């Protein structure tokens, strides 16, 4: 009987496993970027600054992340996966098990909290590449989730397009405007979201 270990063949479309040294470099780069943002703000985040702070060549930093927008997105990746886990499989009303209207309200409230907690990085990522906000994997996951709830609440409408309108007020730039320019607090923003949901017929 052949008991020799066999190497698993890669699945088509599957990313190859990350080498240990590449994973260490990635962690060093992200740790350095997080320190720069925490200590100096996002305006100080440049690829050269990250290379210097991490002790990794600037060419490697560029090859690994491409530009500042991609680096900022990577910084947010872990938190985003946690958030997706909450609304896809967590307890209700954010997760499955509650009526669609309650889930939609809970999702938007949670998104306000998430966006304001990491407001500076999220806003910088949106400013660095405004169009990427709408096409990024995290935003596509949110749009798909909201569209599913909208389709349940309003059968027959273009749920995908309406989901974009429902999500628009919770973008980093809009929340920045509401907080910095209009002086609104988180509670007031959530109350306004509830009112907008009632106007859409979702509340």
Coordinates of C-alpha atoms in Angstrom, one line a residue:
X1 CA 0.0 0.0 0.0
X2 CA 1.4 3.4 -1.0
X3 CA 1.6 5.5 2.2
X4 CA 3.9 8.2 0.8
X5 CA 2.6 11.8 1.4
X6 CA 1.1 13.4 -1.6
X7 CA 1.1 17.1 -2.4
X8 CA -2.3 18.6 -3.0
X9 CA -2.8 19.8 -6.5
X10 CA -3.8 23.5 -6.6
X11 CA -7.4 24.2 -7.4
X12 CA -8.0 26.3 -10.6
X13 CA -8.3 30.0 -9.6
X14 CA -7.0 29.3 -6.1
X15 CA -4.2 31.7 -4.9
X16 CA -1.0 29.8 -4.1
X17 CA -0.1 29.6 -0.4
X18 CA 2.0 32.4 0.8
X19 CA 5.6 31.6 1.6
X20 CA 6.7 32.1 5.2
X21 CA 9.2 34.8 4.4
X22 CA 6.6 36.6 2.2
X23 CA 4.0 36.4 5.1
X24 CA 6.6 37.8 7.5
X25 CA 7.4 40.7 5.2
X26 CA 3.7 41.4 4.7
X27 CA 3.1 41.5 8.4
X28 CA 6.1 43.8 8.9
X29 CA 4.9 46.2 6.2
X30 CA 1.3 46.3 7.6
X31 CA 2.6 46.8 11.2
X32 CA 4.8 49.7 10.1
X33 CA 1.9 51.2 8.2
X34 CA -0.4 50.9 11.2
X35 CA 2.2 52.6 13.4
X36 CA 2.6 55.5 11.0
X37 CA -1.2 56.1 10.8
X38 CA -1.6 55.8 14.6
X39 CA 1.3 58.2 15.3
X40 CA 1.2 60.7 12.5
X41 CA -2.1 60.2 10.6
X42 CA -2.8 59.0 7.1
X43 CA -1.2 62.0 5.4
X44 CA 2.2 60.7 6.6
X45 CA 1.6 57.3 5.0
X46 CA 3.8 56.9 1.9
X47 CA 5.4 53.9 0.4
X48 CA 8.8 55.3 1.2
X49 CA 7.9 55.9 4.9
X50 CA 6.6 52.4 5.2
X51 CA 9.7 51.0 3.7
X52 CA 11.9 52.9 6.1
X53 CA 9.8 52.0 9.1
X54 CA 9.6 48.3 8.3
X55 CA 13.2 47.9 7.2
X56 CA 12.1 46.4 3.9
X57 CA 13.1 47.8 0.5
X58 CA 10.7 50.2 -1.1
X59 CA 10.7 48.0 -4.3
X60 CA 9.4 45.1 -2.2
X61 CA 6.7 47.3 -0.6
X62 CA 5.5 48.5 -4.1
X63 CA 5.5 44.9 -5.5
X64 CA 3.6 43.7 -2.5
X65 CA 0.9 46.4 -2.3
X66 CA 1.1 48.5 -5.5
X67 CA 0.2 51.9 -4.0
X68 CA -1.0 53.6 -0.8
X69 CA -4.7 52.9 -1.6
X70 CA -4.0 49.1 -1.7
X71 CA -1.9 49.4 1.4
X72 CA -4.8 51.1 3.3
X73 CA -7.2 48.4 2.0
X74 CA -4.9 45.7 3.4
X75 CA -4.8 47.4 6.8
X76 CA -8.6 47.2 6.9
X77 CA -8.9 43.7 5.6
X78 CA -8.9 41.8 9.0
X79 CA -11.5 44.1 10.5
X80 CA -13.6 43.8 7.4
X81 CA -13.6 40.0 7.5
X82 CA -14.8 40.2 11.1
X83 CA -17.6 42.5 10.1
X84 CA -18.6 40.3 7.2
X85 CA -18.7 37.3 9.6
X86 CA -21.1 39.2 11.9
X87 CA -23.7 40.2 9.2
X88 CA -23.4 36.9 7.3
X89 CA -23.4 34.4 10.1
X90 CA -23.6 36.2 13.5
X91 CA -26.5 36.6 15.8
X92 CA -29.6 38.5 14.8
X93 CA -30.7 41.1 14.1
X94 CA -27.4 41.8 12.3
X95 CA -27.0 38.2 11.3
X96 CA -29.6 35.7 10.0
X97 CA -32.8 35.0 11.9
X98 CA -34.4 38.5 12.1
X99 CA -36.9 40.0 9.6
X100 CA -35.3 41.7 6.6
X101 CA -36.2 45.3 7.8
X102 CA -34.6 44.7 11.2
X103 CA -31.5 43.2 9.6
X104 CA -31.2 46.1 7.1
X105 CA -31.4 48.7 10.0
X106 CA -29.0 46.7 12.1
X107 CA -26.5 46.5 9.2
X108 CA -26.6 50.2 8.4
X109 CA -26.1 51.1 12.1
X110 CA -23.2 48.6 12.4
X111 CA -21.7 50.1 9.2
X112 CA -21.9 53.6 10.7
X113 CA -20.0 52.3 13.8
X114 CA -17.4 50.5 11.7
X115 CA -16.8 53.5 9.4
X116 CA -16.5 56.0 12.2
X117 CA -14.2 53.8 14.3
X118 CA -11.7 53.6 11.4
X119 CA -12.8 56.8 9.8
X120 CA -9.4 58.2 9.0
X121 CA -8.0 55.2 7.2
X122 CA -11.3 54.5 5.3
X123 CA -11.5 58.1 4.2
X124 CA -7.9 58.2 3.1
X125 CA -8.5 55.0 1.1
X126 CA -11.5 56.5 -0.6
X127 CA -9.7 59.8 -1.4
X128 CA -6.7 57.8 -2.8
X129 CA -9.0 56.1 -5.3
X130 CA -12.6 57.2 -5.2
X131 CA -13.9 54.7 -7.7
X132 CA -12.3 51.8 -5.8
X133 CA -14.7 52.3 -3.0
X134 CA -17.6 51.1 -5.1
X135 CA -15.7 48.2 -6.8
X136 CA -13.7 46.9 -3.9
X137 CA -14.5 43.4 -2.6
X138 CA -15.7 44.6 0.8
X139 CA -18.1 47.1 -0.8
X140 CA -19.4 44.5 -3.3
X141 CA -20.1 42.2 -0.4
X142 CA -22.0 44.9 1.4
X143 CA -23.9 45.8 -1.8
X144 CA -24.8 42.1 -2.4
X145 CA -26.0 41.8 1.2
X146 CA -28.2 44.9 1.1
X147 CA -29.6 43.9 -2.3
X148 CA -30.6 40.6 -0.9
X149 CA -32.5 42.3 1.9
X150 CA -34.0 44.9 -0.4
X151 CA -35.2 42.2 -2.8
X152 CA -37.0 40.5 0.1
X153 CA -38.6 43.7 1.2
X154 CA -39.5 45.0 -2.2
X155 CA -39.9 42.2 -4.7
X156 CA -39.8 43.3 -8.3
X157 CA -37.5 46.4 -7.9
X158 CA -34.0 46.7 -9.2
X159 CA -32.5 45.6 -5.8
X160 CA -28.9 46.1 -6.9
X161 CA -29.4 49.7 -7.9
X162 CA -31.5 50.5 -4.9
X163 CA -28.9 49.0 -2.6
X164 CA -26.4 51.5 -3.9
X165 CA -28.6 54.3 -2.9
X166 CA -29.3 52.8 0.5
X167 CA -25.5 52.5 1.1
X168 CA -24.5 55.9 -0.3
X169 CA -25.1 57.9 3.0
X170 CA -22.8 55.5 4.9
X171 CA -19.7 56.1 2.7
X172 CA -16.6 57.4 4.5
X173 CA -16.8 60.8 2.6
X174 CA -20.5 61.3 3.4
X175 CA -20.0 60.4 7.1
X176 CA -17.0 62.8 7.2
X177 CA -19.2 65.6 5.8
X178 CA -22.0 64.9 8.3
X179 CA -19.7 64.8 11.3
X180 CA -17.1 67.5 10.3
X181 CA -19.3 69.9 8.4
X182 CA -22.7 69.4 9.9
X183 CA -21.6 68.6 13.4
X184 CA -23.8 65.5 13.6
X185 CA -23.0 62.7 16.1
X186 CA -23.3 59.0 15.6
X187 CA -26.7 58.8 17.3
X188 CA -28.1 61.6 15.1
X189 CA -26.7 59.9 12.0
X190 CA -28.4 56.6 12.9
X191 CA -31.7 58.4 13.6
X192 CA -31.5 60.0 10.1
X193 CA -30.8 56.6 8.6
X194 CA -33.9 55.2 10.3
X195 CA -35.9 58.1 8.8
X196 CA -34.5 57.4 5.3
X197 CA -35.4 53.7 5.6
X198 CA -39.0 54.8 6.4
X199 CA -39.0 57.0 3.4
X200 CA -37.9 54.0 1.3
X201 CA -40.7 52.0 2.8
X202 CA -38.3 49.7 4.6
X203 CA -39.1 50.8 8.2

